[in-house]
Amino acid sequence: MTDQAVPAADLYTDEFAVDPYPAFAKMRTDSPVCPVTSPRFDSFLITRFDDAKAALTDPRLSKDLYGPGQHFLRIFGPNSEGLNKNMLNSDPPEHSRLRQITSRAFAPRRLEALRPRVAQIVAELVDRIVPRGEADLMRDFAIPLPMMVIGELLGIPTRDRERVLDWTQVIRESGSSGRPPAVEKAAVQEAQAWLHGYLTDLVTAKRAEPGDDMVSMLIAACDEEGVLSERELVSTTFLLLFAGHQTTADFMGNAMVALLTNPDQLDLLRKTPELLPHAIEELLRFDGPLPVASPRIATEDLEYQGVRIPEGSIVGVVINSANHDPEHFEDPDRLDLRRDRGPHLGFGHGVHYCLGVSLARMEAQLGIGALLRRLPGLRLAKPAEELRRLPAASPFRGLIELPVRFSA
Ligand code: HEM
């Protein structure tokens, strides 16, 4: 790392957790490729749109964390293979094989068939909220909705979903409990071990009694075609489970806060509901749930913006900064639901482009649409700056609570 490296503690302040965009603007101007040092691992953050887009398809930036370099040790630590050695942490041709098998489960026809069921889950959750006049939209809606949807897709029995959700929340909220780091780390490891055991048992149960779900489909690919190993089965299921609900939950929370703090835009959307699909893209650009794409590794010495990134360095592509780059988005810090839909990087770019994009859009459209339609007079129950959030250094940008009131 160079002398100009920023200690993570200086970057990830309490103000940053509430509003990281001024810090991103400063980085784009002063240090567009910014070395950051942290007790966990050092990295280079790429903050401008053009560089971010180029980096996401740069073959010199590898996602193979479990290859010969064993880079996972610095990022996830030992014993992480069971859950994390999946398509997101691999390069082609491994990646292509894993993605191809899994994408069968996301075929457009299969997803469209799911729409009525997603609408039903949305309706049931909102039914429970409506008579109360107040709710925590994270706990009562944004977190359970994607969990129930992905639970159903994967074939996780209804009786287990709450427990699975509790354990995944330990990972999501790590760093925000105020407990000492060693205690937090132990809690995350316990959660990972539990999830690994649970998903391994789920695979065994589905193998004995297959259903019409994604896990059974992946088992068939493993047993009949031999294109997937047992370990890959479990780690792919974990990826789908975690990626399938975490980001969507945080996105819906962030999107609702953005709307509730921009009443003119909320009003526009209420009056023009057909704008919703377009609005979802702007809301994702405006405040996405995955501020930094998952870590890449430099396979050789390389240079971005004149900054040398030595071989073996960890590189973070800052999606939320790229999506606020004024070179690409006029007046980027303004929420403008009618904005021309320039391509944002909220779902990534390149071979790792989000596999669940259509499902995420469907859930967000049905979910946010129902909240706006069925909760009249919806407003925040406390100022946006005071909402409890995931810590600034969390890989996710999201809320722990979203208290609201409305006319019951
Ligand atoms: C609003 C919600 C979502 C957002 C913003 C989002 C965003 C992203 C991004 C940015 C990536 C690329 C990460 C990288 O290159 O490092 C990604 C990958 C991925 N996402 Fe999503 N995602 C969302 C919802 C979902 C859902 C619902 C699923 C479905 C289960 C899903 C499954 C995946 C998978 C499997 C990958 C890895 C793809 C690969 O490595 O080829 N995501 N997502």
Short mmCIF file of N, CA and C in Angstrom, two decimals, residues 243-352:
data_model
loop_
_atom_site.label_atom_id
_atom_site.label_comp_id
_atom_site.label_asym_id
_atom_site.label_seq_id
_atom_site.Cartn_x
_atom_site.Cartn_y
_atom_site.Cartn_z
N ALA A 243 -27.85 -14.47 -1.67
CA ALA A 243 -27.99 -13.41 -2.69
C ALA A 243 -29.46 -13.17 -2.97
N GLY A 244 -30.27 -14.22 -2.82
CA GLY A 244 -31.68 -14.12 -3.20
C GLY A 244 -32.51 -13.32 -2.23
N HIS A 245 -32.07 -13.18 -0.98
CA HIS A 245 -32.95 -12.38 -0.12
C HIS A 245 -32.29 -11.14 0.46
N GLN A 246 -30.98 -11.24 0.72
CA GLN A 246 -30.28 -10.13 1.37
C GLN A 246 -30.37 -8.82 0.56
N THR A 247 -29.93 -8.90 -0.68
CA THR A 247 -29.88 -7.68 -1.50
C THR A 247 -31.28 -7.13 -1.77
N THR A 248 -32.23 -8.02 -2.01
CA THR A 248 -33.58 -7.55 -2.34
C THR A 248 -34.20 -6.87 -1.12
N ALA A 249 -33.99 -7.45 0.07
CA ALA A 249 -34.52 -6.85 1.30
C ALA A 249 -33.93 -5.45 1.50
N ASP A 250 -32.60 -5.36 1.40
CA ASP A 250 -31.96 -4.06 1.61
C ASP A 250 -32.38 -3.07 0.53
N PHE A 251 -32.52 -3.56 -0.69
CA PHE A 251 -32.93 -2.65 -1.76
C PHE A 251 -34.32 -2.07 -1.47
N MET A 252 -35.26 -2.92 -1.07
CA MET A 252 -36.61 -2.41 -0.85
C MET A 252 -36.63 -1.39 0.29
N GLY A 253 -35.85 -1.65 1.35
CA GLY A 253 -35.76 -0.70 2.46
C GLY A 253 -35.18 0.63 1.98
N ASN A 254 -34.05 0.57 1.27
CA ASN A 254 -33.42 1.81 0.78
C ASN A 254 -34.36 2.57 -0.15
N ALA A 255 -35.06 1.82 -1.00
CA ALA A 255 -35.95 2.46 -1.98
C ALA A 255 -37.10 3.17 -1.26
N MET A 256 -37.65 2.54 -0.21
CA MET A 256 -38.76 3.18 0.50
C MET A 256 -38.30 4.45 1.20
N VAL A 257 -37.09 4.42 1.80
CA VAL A 257 -36.59 5.65 2.44
C VAL A 257 -36.38 6.74 1.39
N ALA A 258 -35.82 6.35 0.24
CA ALA A 258 -35.59 7.35 -0.82
C ALA A 258 -36.92 7.99 -1.23
N LEU A 259 -37.96 7.19 -1.35
CA LEU A 259 -39.26 7.74 -1.76
C LEU A 259 -39.87 8.61 -0.65
N LEU A 260 -39.76 8.12 0.59
CA LEU A 260 -40.39 8.85 1.70
C LEU A 260 -39.67 10.16 2.01
N THR A 261 -38.42 10.26 1.61
CA THR A 261 -37.70 11.52 1.84
C THR A 261 -37.68 12.39 0.58
N ASN A 262 -38.35 11.95 -0.46
CA ASN A 262 -38.50 12.75 -1.69
C ASN A 262 -39.99 12.76 -2.07
N PRO A 263 -40.78 13.51 -1.28
CA PRO A 263 -42.24 13.42 -1.42
C PRO A 263 -42.75 13.73 -2.83
N ASP A 264 -42.05 14.60 -3.56
CA ASP A 264 -42.52 14.90 -4.93
C ASP A 264 -42.43 13.64 -5.80
N GLN A 265 -41.37 12.87 -5.60
CA GLN A 265 -41.20 11.64 -6.40
C GLN A 265 -42.17 10.55 -5.96
N LEU A 266 -42.45 10.51 -4.65
CA LEU A 266 -43.41 9.55 -4.13
C LEU A 266 -44.79 9.85 -4.72
N ASP A 267 -45.10 11.14 -4.75
CA ASP A 267 -46.38 11.58 -5.29
C ASP A 267 -46.49 11.22 -6.78
N LEU A 268 -45.40 11.47 -7.49
CA LEU A 268 -45.36 11.16 -8.93
C LEU A 268 -45.64 9.67 -9.15
N LEU A 269 -45.02 8.84 -8.33
CA LEU A 269 -45.17 7.39 -8.51
C LEU A 269 -46.58 6.93 -8.14
N ARG A 270 -47.14 7.55 -7.11
CA ARG A 270 -48.52 7.19 -6.73
C ARG A 270 -49.47 7.55 -7.87
N LYS A 271 -49.23 8.71 -8.49
CA LYS A 271 -50.14 9.17 -9.56
C LYS A 271 -49.89 8.44 -10.87
N THR A 272 -48.65 7.96 -11.06
CA THR A 272 -48.32 7.28 -12.32
C THR A 272 -47.72 5.91 -12.02
N PRO A 273 -48.53 4.97 -11.57
CA PRO A 273 -47.98 3.67 -11.17
C PRO A 273 -47.31 2.93 -12.31
N GLU A 274 -47.66 3.26 -13.55
CA GLU A 274 -47.03 2.56 -14.69
C GLU A 274 -45.54 2.92 -14.80
N LEU A 275 -45.13 3.95 -14.04
CA LEU A 275 -43.72 4.34 -14.03
C LEU A 275 -42.87 3.37 -13.19
N LEU A 276 -43.51 2.51 -12.44
CA LEU A 276 -42.80 1.70 -11.43
C LEU A 276 -41.59 0.92 -11.97
N PRO A 277 -41.72 0.16 -13.08
CA PRO A 277 -40.54 -0.59 -13.54
C PRO A 277 -39.34 0.33 -13.82
N HIS A 278 -39.63 1.49 -14.41
CA HIS A 278 -38.58 2.47 -14.70
C HIS A 278 -38.02 3.02 -13.38
N ALA A 279 -38.95 3.30 -12.45
CA ALA A 279 -38.57 3.89 -11.16
C ALA A 279 -37.66 2.95 -10.36
N ILE A 280 -37.91 1.64 -10.47
CA ILE A 280 -37.08 0.67 -9.73
C ILE A 280 -35.61 0.82 -10.13
N GLU A 281 -35.36 1.04 -11.42
CA GLU A 281 -33.97 1.16 -11.88
C GLU A 281 -33.32 2.42 -11.31
N GLU A 282 -34.10 3.53 -11.29
CA GLU A 282 -33.55 4.77 -10.73
C GLU A 282 -33.31 4.63 -9.22
N LEU A 283 -34.22 3.95 -8.55
CA LEU A 283 -34.05 3.76 -7.10
C LEU A 283 -32.81 2.91 -6.82
N LEU A 284 -32.55 1.95 -7.67
CA LEU A 284 -31.37 1.10 -7.50
C LEU A 284 -30.10 1.90 -7.78
N ARG A 285 -30.14 2.73 -8.82
CA ARG A 285 -28.99 3.60 -9.10
C ARG A 285 -28.75 4.54 -7.92
N PHE A 286 -29.86 5.08 -7.39
CA PHE A 286 -29.78 6.13 -6.37
C PHE A 286 -29.19 5.62 -5.06
N ASP A 287 -29.58 4.42 -4.62
CA ASP A 287 -29.08 3.92 -3.33
C ASP A 287 -29.15 2.40 -3.29
N GLY A 288 -28.21 1.78 -3.96
CA GLY A 288 -28.22 0.32 -4.10
C GLY A 288 -27.78 -0.40 -2.82
N PRO A 289 -28.12 -1.68 -2.71
CA PRO A 289 -27.83 -2.43 -1.50
C PRO A 289 -26.43 -3.06 -1.45
N LEU A 290 -25.74 -3.06 -2.60
CA LEU A 290 -24.40 -3.67 -2.63
C LEU A 290 -23.42 -2.57 -3.05
N PRO A 291 -22.92 -1.79 -2.07
CA PRO A 291 -22.12 -0.61 -2.44
C PRO A 291 -20.87 -0.98 -3.23
N VAL A 292 -20.26 -2.10 -2.87
CA VAL A 292 -19.02 -2.52 -3.53
C VAL A 292 -19.24 -3.94 -4.07
N ALA A 293 -18.91 -4.16 -5.33
CA ALA A 293 -19.03 -5.51 -5.89
C ALA A 293 -18.13 -6.45 -5.09
N SER A 294 -18.40 -7.74 -5.18
CA SER A 294 -17.60 -8.68 -4.40
C SER A 294 -16.13 -8.61 -4.86
N PRO A 295 -15.19 -8.96 -3.95
CA PRO A 295 -13.77 -8.68 -4.20
C PRO A 295 -13.19 -9.38 -5.44
N ARG A 296 -12.37 -8.65 -6.14
CA ARG A 296 -11.59 -9.18 -7.27
C ARG A 296 -10.11 -9.18 -6.87
N ILE A 297 -9.32 -10.05 -7.55
CA ILE A 297 -7.89 -10.14 -7.24
C ILE A 297 -7.09 -9.80 -8.51
N ALA A 298 -6.10 -8.91 -8.37
CA ALA A 298 -5.24 -8.58 -9.51
C ALA A 298 -4.31 -9.76 -9.78
N THR A 299 -4.39 -10.32 -11.02
CA THR A 299 -3.55 -11.49 -11.33
C THR A 299 -2.17 -11.07 -11.84
N GLU A 300 -2.00 -9.77 -12.08
CA GLU A 300 -0.69 -9.24 -12.47
C GLU A 300 -0.65 -7.78 -12.02
N ASP A 301 0.50 -7.14 -12.09
CA ASP A 301 0.55 -5.71 -11.78
C ASP A 301 -0.28 -4.99 -12.81
N LEU A 302 -1.13 -4.07 -12.39
CA LEU A 302 -1.90 -3.31 -13.38
C LEU A 302 -2.05 -1.87 -12.93
N GLU A 303 -2.58 -1.05 -13.82
CA GLU A 303 -2.68 0.36 -13.52
C GLU A 303 -4.06 0.87 -13.90
N TYR A 304 -4.68 1.60 -13.00
CA TYR A 304 -5.94 2.29 -13.29
C TYR A 304 -5.75 3.73 -12.83
N GLN A 305 -6.06 4.69 -13.69
CA GLN A 305 -5.91 6.12 -13.35
C GLN A 305 -4.50 6.41 -12.84
N GLY A 306 -3.52 5.76 -13.43
CA GLY A 306 -2.13 6.03 -13.06
C GLY A 306 -1.73 5.42 -11.72
N VAL A 307 -2.63 4.73 -11.07
CA VAL A 307 -2.29 4.11 -9.78
C VAL A 307 -1.89 2.66 -10.02
N ARG A 308 -0.74 2.28 -9.50
CA ARG A 308 -0.27 0.90 -9.68
C ARG A 308 -0.97 -0.02 -8.68
N ILE A 309 -1.56 -1.06 -9.21
CA ILE A 309 -2.22 -2.06 -8.34
C ILE A 309 -1.37 -3.32 -8.44
N PRO A 310 -0.60 -3.64 -7.41
CA PRO A 310 0.30 -4.79 -7.52
C PRO A 310 -0.44 -6.13 -7.61
N GLU A 311 0.19 -7.08 -8.27
CA GLU A 311 -0.35 -8.44 -8.37
C GLU A 311 -0.73 -8.95 -6.97
N GLY A 312 -1.87 -9.61 -6.89
CA GLY A 312 -2.30 -10.17 -5.59
C GLY A 312 -3.17 -9.22 -4.79
N SER A 313 -3.28 -7.93 -5.25
CA SER A 313 -4.10 -6.98 -4.48
C SER A 313 -5.58 -7.32 -4.60
N ILE A 314 -6.31 -6.96 -3.56
CA ILE A 314 -7.77 -7.08 -3.60
C ILE A 314 -8.34 -5.77 -4.15
N VAL A 315 -9.24 -5.89 -5.11
CA VAL A 315 -9.82 -4.70 -5.74
C VAL A 315 -11.32 -4.68 -5.52
N GLY A 316 -11.82 -3.53 -5.05
CA GLY A 316 -13.27 -3.38 -4.85
C GLY A 316 -13.82 -2.38 -5.85
N VAL A 317 -14.82 -2.78 -6.61
CA VAL A 317 -15.44 -1.88 -7.58
C VAL A 317 -16.64 -1.24 -6.88
N VAL A 318 -16.56 0.08 -6.68
CA VAL A 318 -17.58 0.75 -5.86
C VAL A 318 -18.80 1.11 -6.73
N ILE A 319 -19.73 0.19 -6.76
CA ILE A 319 -20.92 0.33 -7.61
C ILE A 319 -21.68 1.62 -7.26
N ASN A 320 -21.87 1.86 -5.96
CA ASN A 320 -22.69 3.02 -5.57
C ASN A 320 -22.01 4.34 -5.88
N SER A 321 -20.69 4.35 -5.97
CA SER A 321 -20.00 5.57 -6.39
C SER A 321 -20.11 5.72 -7.92
N ALA A 322 -19.87 4.64 -8.64
CA ALA A 322 -19.98 4.69 -10.11
C ALA A 322 -21.37 5.17 -10.52
N ASN A 323 -22.38 4.74 -9.80
CA ASN A 323 -23.76 5.12 -10.14
C ASN A 323 -24.10 6.56 -9.77
N HIS A 324 -23.15 7.26 -9.13
CA HIS A 324 -23.34 8.69 -8.83
C HIS A 324 -22.28 9.53 -9.54
N ASP A 325 -21.67 8.96 -10.57
CA ASP A 325 -20.61 9.69 -11.27
C ASP A 325 -21.25 10.73 -12.19
N PRO A 326 -20.98 12.02 -11.94
CA PRO A 326 -21.63 13.07 -12.75
C PRO A 326 -21.24 13.01 -14.23
N GLU A 327 -20.15 12.31 -14.54
CA GLU A 327 -19.77 12.14 -15.95
C GLU A 327 -20.81 11.29 -16.68
N HIS A 328 -21.57 10.53 -15.94
CA HIS A 328 -22.55 9.62 -16.55
C HIS A 328 -23.99 9.93 -16.22
N PHE A 329 -24.22 10.54 -15.06
CA PHE A 329 -25.60 10.79 -14.63
C PHE A 329 -25.69 12.26 -14.23
N GLU A 330 -26.54 12.99 -14.93
CA GLU A 330 -26.67 14.42 -14.65
C GLU A 330 -27.28 14.59 -13.26
N ASP A 331 -26.73 15.50 -12.50
CA ASP A 331 -27.24 15.77 -11.15
C ASP A 331 -27.46 14.45 -10.40
N PRO A 332 -26.39 13.67 -10.22
CA PRO A 332 -26.55 12.27 -9.79
C PRO A 332 -27.14 12.08 -8.41
N ASP A 333 -27.02 13.12 -7.54
CA ASP A 333 -27.52 12.91 -6.18
C ASP A 333 -29.01 13.25 -6.06
N ARG A 334 -29.64 13.54 -7.20
CA ARG A 334 -31.09 13.82 -7.19
C ARG A 334 -31.83 12.56 -7.62
N LEU A 335 -32.87 12.22 -6.85
CA LEU A 335 -33.73 11.10 -7.25
C LEU A 335 -34.70 11.62 -8.31
N ASP A 336 -34.63 11.04 -9.49
CA ASP A 336 -35.46 11.52 -10.60
C ASP A 336 -36.05 10.29 -11.30
N LEU A 337 -37.26 9.94 -10.90
CA LEU A 337 -37.84 8.69 -11.39
C LEU A 337 -38.11 8.70 -12.88
N ARG A 338 -38.08 9.89 -13.48
CA ARG A 338 -38.27 9.96 -14.93
C ARG A 338 -36.94 10.00 -15.68
N ARG A 339 -35.86 9.91 -14.94
CA ARG A 339 -34.52 9.99 -15.56
C ARG A 339 -34.39 8.98 -16.70
N ASP A 340 -33.72 9.40 -17.77
CA ASP A 340 -33.47 8.46 -18.87
C ASP A 340 -32.70 7.29 -18.29
N ARG A 341 -33.13 6.10 -18.67
CA ARG A 341 -32.54 4.93 -18.02
C ARG A 341 -31.18 4.59 -18.60
N GLY A 342 -30.16 5.41 -18.28
CA GLY A 342 -28.79 5.05 -18.69
C GLY A 342 -28.43 3.80 -17.94
N PRO A 343 -27.57 2.97 -18.49
CA PRO A 343 -27.28 1.72 -17.79
C PRO A 343 -26.52 2.00 -16.49
N HIS A 344 -27.08 1.57 -15.38
CA HIS A 344 -26.39 1.69 -14.09
C HIS A 344 -25.69 0.36 -13.81
N LEU A 345 -24.90 0.32 -12.76
CA LEU A 345 -24.16 -0.91 -12.45
C LEU A 345 -24.74 -1.65 -11.24
N GLY A 346 -25.96 -1.30 -10.87
CA GLY A 346 -26.58 -1.85 -9.65
C GLY A 346 -26.70 -3.36 -9.67
N PHE A 347 -26.82 -3.96 -10.85
CA PHE A 347 -26.87 -5.42 -10.93
C PHE A 347 -25.53 -5.98 -11.43
N GLY A 348 -24.48 -5.16 -11.39
CA GLY A 348 -23.17 -5.60 -11.84
C GLY A 348 -23.04 -5.47 -13.36
N HIS A 349 -22.02 -6.14 -13.88
CA HIS A 349 -21.71 -6.05 -15.31
C HIS A 349 -20.74 -7.18 -15.64
N GLY A 350 -20.85 -7.71 -16.86
CA GLY A 350 -19.92 -8.79 -17.23
C GLY A 350 -20.47 -10.15 -16.86
N VAL A 351 -19.59 -11.14 -16.78
CA VAL A 351 -20.05 -12.52 -16.61
C VAL A 351 -20.74 -12.76 -15.27
N HIS A 352 -20.43 -11.95 -14.27
CA HIS A 352 -21.08 -12.15 -12.97
C HIS A 352 -22.34 -11.30 -12.81
#
